[in-house]
Amino acid sequence: QVHLVEFGGGSVQTGGSLRVSCKVSGYNIGDNCVGWFRQAPGKEREGVAALSPGGGVANYADSVRVRFTITRDNADKMMFLQMDNLKPEDTGIYYCAVKAEDYGVGFCPLGSYDYTYWGQGTQITVSS
């Protein structure tokens, strides 16, 4: 079975940085899009970043562009989200995900419905 586990969540003050990681087991992610999503209390889950299999094409939500950076390590079956200049509105549960469908070309999507395998989420809290 496929398992995704996030780690590195926590609390930080406005303007601070955090790096969240995701470890995948039971699946080779080298041919697949990966993504990071978040859900704030009372709001829908939203895609924040996605990355093509080779790490060459990144797709970001407008709200996190420039501030967040998504990377991956296919050999280690991991992906990462570096979050800089954090804001209170970044607070939420962050999920990593893998899109089972093979990547073709272009951007990996930011829609939750496009992704197959999900982690359990990790809490990110940004205080002002």
PDB file of C-alpha atoms in Angstrom:
ATOM      1  CA  GLN A   1       0.000   0.000   0.000  1.00  0.00           C
ATOM      2  CA  VAL A   2       0.968   3.604  -0.519  1.00  0.00           C
ATOM      3  CA  HIS A   3       1.682   5.844   2.428  1.00  0.00           C
ATOM      4  CA  LEU A   4       2.585   9.505   2.572  1.00  0.00           C
ATOM      5  CA  VAL A   5       3.721  11.102   5.801  1.00  0.00           C
ATOM      6  CA  GLU A   6       4.340  14.796   6.336  1.00  0.00           C
ATOM      7  CA  PHE A   7       6.734  16.096   8.915  1.00  0.00           C
ATOM      8  CA  GLY A   8       8.235  19.420   9.841  1.00  0.00           C
ATOM      9  CA  GLY A   9       5.090  21.267  10.764  1.00  0.00           C
ATOM     10  CA  GLY A  10       4.928  23.638  13.656  1.00  0.00           C
ATOM     11  CA  SER A  11       4.428  27.210  14.716  1.00  0.00           C
ATOM     12  CA  VAL A  12       6.216  30.322  13.580  1.00  0.00           C
ATOM     13  CA  GLN A  13       5.762  34.056  13.817  1.00  0.00           C
ATOM     14  CA  THR A  14       4.803  36.248  10.904  1.00  0.00           C
ATOM     15  CA  GLY A  15       7.735  36.644   8.554  1.00  0.00           C
ATOM     16  CA  GLY A  16       9.369  33.423   9.634  1.00  0.00           C
ATOM     17  CA  SER A  17      10.168  30.305   7.652  1.00  0.00           C
ATOM     18  CA  LEU A  18       9.336  26.631   7.828  1.00  0.00           C
ATOM     19  CA  ARG A  19      10.181  23.625   5.719  1.00  0.00           C
ATOM     20  CA  VAL A  20       7.720  20.775   5.556  1.00  0.00           C
ATOM     21  CA  SER A  21       8.704  17.400   4.152  1.00  0.00           C
ATOM     22  CA  CYS A  22       6.813  14.414   2.828  1.00  0.00           C
ATOM     23  CA  LYS A  23       8.029  10.833   2.734  1.00  0.00           C
ATOM     24  CA  VAL A  24       6.382   8.415   0.314  1.00  0.00           C
ATOM     25  CA  SER A  25       6.465   4.659   0.682  1.00  0.00           C
ATOM     26  CA  GLY A  26       5.057   1.952  -1.537  1.00  0.00           C
ATOM     27  CA  TYR A  27       5.208   4.048  -4.688  1.00  0.00           C
ATOM     28  CA  ASN A  28       7.844   5.305  -7.094  1.00  0.00           C
ATOM     29  CA  ILE A  29       7.139   8.967  -7.700  1.00  0.00           C
ATOM     30  CA  GLY A  30       9.708   9.579 -10.418  1.00  0.00           C
ATOM     31  CA  ASP A  31       7.114   9.666 -13.203  1.00  0.00           C
ATOM     32  CA  ASN A  32       4.435  11.576 -11.329  1.00  0.00           C
ATOM     33  CA  CYS A  33       3.327  15.026 -10.369  1.00  0.00           C
ATOM     34  CA  VAL A  34       3.490  15.826  -6.679  1.00  0.00           C
ATOM     35  CA  GLY A  35       1.741  18.604  -4.863  1.00  0.00           C
ATOM     36  CA  TRP A  36       1.188  20.417  -1.625  1.00  0.00           C
ATOM     37  CA  PHE A  37      -2.243  21.447  -0.462  1.00  0.00           C
ATOM     38  CA  ARG A  38      -3.595  23.207   2.578  1.00  0.00           C
ATOM     39  CA  GLN A  39      -6.852  23.642   4.377  1.00  0.00           C
ATOM     40  CA  ALA A  40      -7.667  26.427   6.784  1.00  0.00           C
ATOM     41  CA  PRO A  41     -10.496  26.065   9.306  1.00  0.00           C
ATOM     42  CA  GLY A  42     -13.852  26.507   7.622  1.00  0.00           C
ATOM     43  CA  LYS A  43     -12.345  26.717   4.152  1.00  0.00           C
ATOM     44  CA  GLU A  44     -11.925  24.386   1.225  1.00  0.00           C
ATOM     45  CA  ARG A  45      -8.708  22.562   0.564  1.00  0.00           C
ATOM     46  CA  GLU A  46      -6.582  24.462  -1.915  1.00  0.00           C
ATOM     47  CA  GLY A  47      -3.555  23.610  -3.951  1.00  0.00           C
ATOM     48  CA  VAL A  48      -0.510  25.676  -3.105  1.00  0.00           C
ATOM     49  CA  ALA A  49       2.261  24.111  -5.164  1.00  0.00           C
ATOM     50  CA  ALA A  50       2.859  21.282  -7.609  1.00  0.00           C
ATOM     51  CA  LEU A  51       5.962  19.971  -9.322  1.00  0.00           C
ATOM     52  CA  SER A  52       6.680  17.943 -12.425  1.00  0.00           C
ATOM     53  CA  PRO A  53       8.464  14.584 -12.101  1.00  0.00           C
ATOM     54  CA  GLY A  54      11.919  15.895 -12.907  1.00  0.00           C
ATOM     55  CA  GLY A  55      11.512  19.004 -10.792  1.00  0.00           C
ATOM     56  CA  GLY A  56      11.682  21.334 -13.762  1.00  0.00           C
ATOM     57  CA  VAL A  57       8.184  22.799 -13.868  1.00  0.00           C
ATOM     58  CA  ALA A  58       6.619  24.259 -10.750  1.00  0.00           C
ATOM     59  CA  ASN A  59       3.077  25.535 -10.399  1.00  0.00           C
ATOM     60  CA  TYR A  60       2.147  27.844  -7.530  1.00  0.00           C
ATOM     61  CA  ALA A  61      -0.982  29.417  -6.233  1.00  0.00           C
ATOM     62  CA  ASP A  62      -0.875  33.189  -6.568  1.00  0.00           C
ATOM     63  CA  SER A  63      -1.057  33.597  -2.817  1.00  0.00           C
ATOM     64  CA  VAL A  64       2.232  31.758  -2.227  1.00  0.00           C
ATOM     65  CA  ARG A  65       4.206  32.538  -5.363  1.00  0.00           C
ATOM     66  CA  VAL A  66       7.748  33.717  -4.620  1.00  0.00           C
ATOM     67  CA  ARG A  67       7.333  32.967  -0.922  1.00  0.00           C
ATOM     68  CA  PHE A  68       7.037  29.186  -1.248  1.00  0.00           C
ATOM     69  CA  THR A  69       9.299  26.771  -3.102  1.00  0.00           C
ATOM     70  CA  ILE A  70       8.454  23.163  -3.895  1.00  0.00           C
ATOM     71  CA  THR A  71      11.226  20.632  -4.465  1.00  0.00           C
ATOM     72  CA  ARG A  72      11.524  16.877  -4.667  1.00  0.00           C
ATOM     73  CA  ASP A  73      13.990  14.038  -4.305  1.00  0.00           C
ATOM     74  CA  ASN A  74      12.785  11.083  -6.319  1.00  0.00           C
ATOM     75  CA  ALA A  75      15.532   8.742  -5.168  1.00  0.00           C
ATOM     76  CA  ASP A  76      14.469   9.276  -1.573  1.00  0.00           C
ATOM     77  CA  LYS A  77      10.776   9.402  -2.512  1.00  0.00           C
ATOM     78  CA  MET A  78      10.375  12.751  -0.852  1.00  0.00           C
ATOM     79  CA  MET A  79       9.029  16.182  -1.586  1.00  0.00           C
ATOM     80  CA  PHE A  80       9.463  19.412   0.273  1.00  0.00           C
ATOM     81  CA  LEU A  81       7.848  22.762   0.675  1.00  0.00           C
ATOM     82  CA  GLN A  82      10.014  25.654   1.767  1.00  0.00           C
ATOM     83  CA  MET A  83       7.837  28.411   3.175  1.00  0.00           C
ATOM     84  CA  ASP A  84       9.357  31.842   3.629  1.00  0.00           C
ATOM     85  CA  ASN A  85       7.885  35.135   4.782  1.00  0.00           C
ATOM     86  CA  LEU A  86       4.979  33.319   6.335  1.00  0.00           C
ATOM     87  CA  LYS A  87       1.733  35.124   7.029  1.00  0.00           C
ATOM     88  CA  PRO A  88      -1.139  34.340   9.400  1.00  0.00           C
ATOM     89  CA  GLU A  89      -3.310  33.455   6.419  1.00  0.00           C
ATOM     90  CA  ASP A  90      -0.909  30.616   5.645  1.00  0.00           C
ATOM     91  CA  THR A  91      -2.135  28.848   8.769  1.00  0.00           C
ATOM     92  CA  GLY A  92      -3.739  25.499   8.119  1.00  0.00           C
ATOM     93  CA  ILE A  93      -3.214  21.800   7.709  1.00  0.00           C
ATOM     94  CA  TYR A  94      -0.762  21.037   4.938  1.00  0.00           C
ATOM     95  CA  TYR A  95      -1.040  17.869   2.899  1.00  0.00           C
ATOM     96  CA  CYS A  96       1.296  16.296   0.399  1.00  0.00           C
ATOM     97  CA  ALA A  97      -0.110  14.337  -2.503  1.00  0.00           C
ATOM     98  CA  VAL A  98       0.878  12.284  -5.535  1.00  0.00           C
ATOM     99  CA  LYS A  99      -0.931  12.228  -8.855  1.00  0.00           C
ATOM    100  CA  ALA A 100      -1.090   8.622 -10.042  1.00  0.00           C
ATOM    101  CA  GLU A 101      -1.646   9.473 -13.694  1.00  0.00           C
ATOM    102  CA  ASP A 102       1.580   9.695 -15.657  1.00  0.00           C
ATOM    103  CA  TYR A 103       2.889  13.152 -16.351  1.00  0.00           C
ATOM    104  CA  GLY A 104       2.862  14.360 -19.921  1.00  0.00           C
ATOM    105  CA  VAL A 105       4.102  17.888 -20.338  1.00  0.00           C
ATOM    106  CA  GLY A 106       3.596  21.285 -18.777  1.00  0.00           C
ATOM    107  CA  PHE A 107       2.272  22.242 -15.375  1.00  0.00           C
ATOM    108  CA  CYS A 108       1.178  19.768 -12.791  1.00  0.00           C
ATOM    109  CA  PRO A 109      -2.292  20.740 -11.619  1.00  0.00           C
ATOM    110  CA  LEU A 110      -3.323  22.374  -8.374  1.00  0.00           C
ATOM    111  CA  GLY A 111      -6.745  20.769  -8.139  1.00  0.00           C
ATOM    112  CA  SER A 112      -7.206  18.362  -5.249  1.00  0.00           C
ATOM    113  CA  TYR A 113      -9.350  16.105  -7.412  1.00  0.00           C
ATOM    114  CA  ASP A 114      -6.376  15.376  -9.672  1.00  0.00           C
ATOM    115  CA  TYR A 115      -4.382  13.644  -6.964  1.00  0.00           C
ATOM    116  CA  THR A 116      -4.613  10.069  -5.824  1.00  0.00           C
ATOM    117  CA  TYR A 117      -2.440   9.513  -2.766  1.00  0.00           C
ATOM    118  CA  TRP A 118      -2.501  11.768   0.259  1.00  0.00           C
ATOM    119  CA  GLY A 119      -0.720  12.253   3.511  1.00  0.00           C
ATOM    120  CA  GLN A 120      -2.500  12.737   6.795  1.00  0.00           C
ATOM    121  CA  GLY A 121      -1.558  16.396   7.032  1.00  0.00           C
ATOM    122  CA  THR A 122       0.572  18.461   9.333  1.00  0.00           C
ATOM    123  CA  GLN A 123      -0.395  21.635  11.138  1.00  0.00           C
ATOM    124  CA  ILE A 124       1.244  24.927  10.249  1.00  0.00           C
ATOM    125  CA  THR A 125       0.433  27.855  12.494  1.00  0.00           C
ATOM    126  CA  VAL A 126       1.607  31.390  11.809  1.00  0.00           C
ATOM    127  CA  SER A 127       1.038  33.886  14.579  1.00  0.00           C
ATOM    128  CA  SER A 128       1.089  37.651  14.316  1.00  0.00           C
TER     129      SER A 128
END
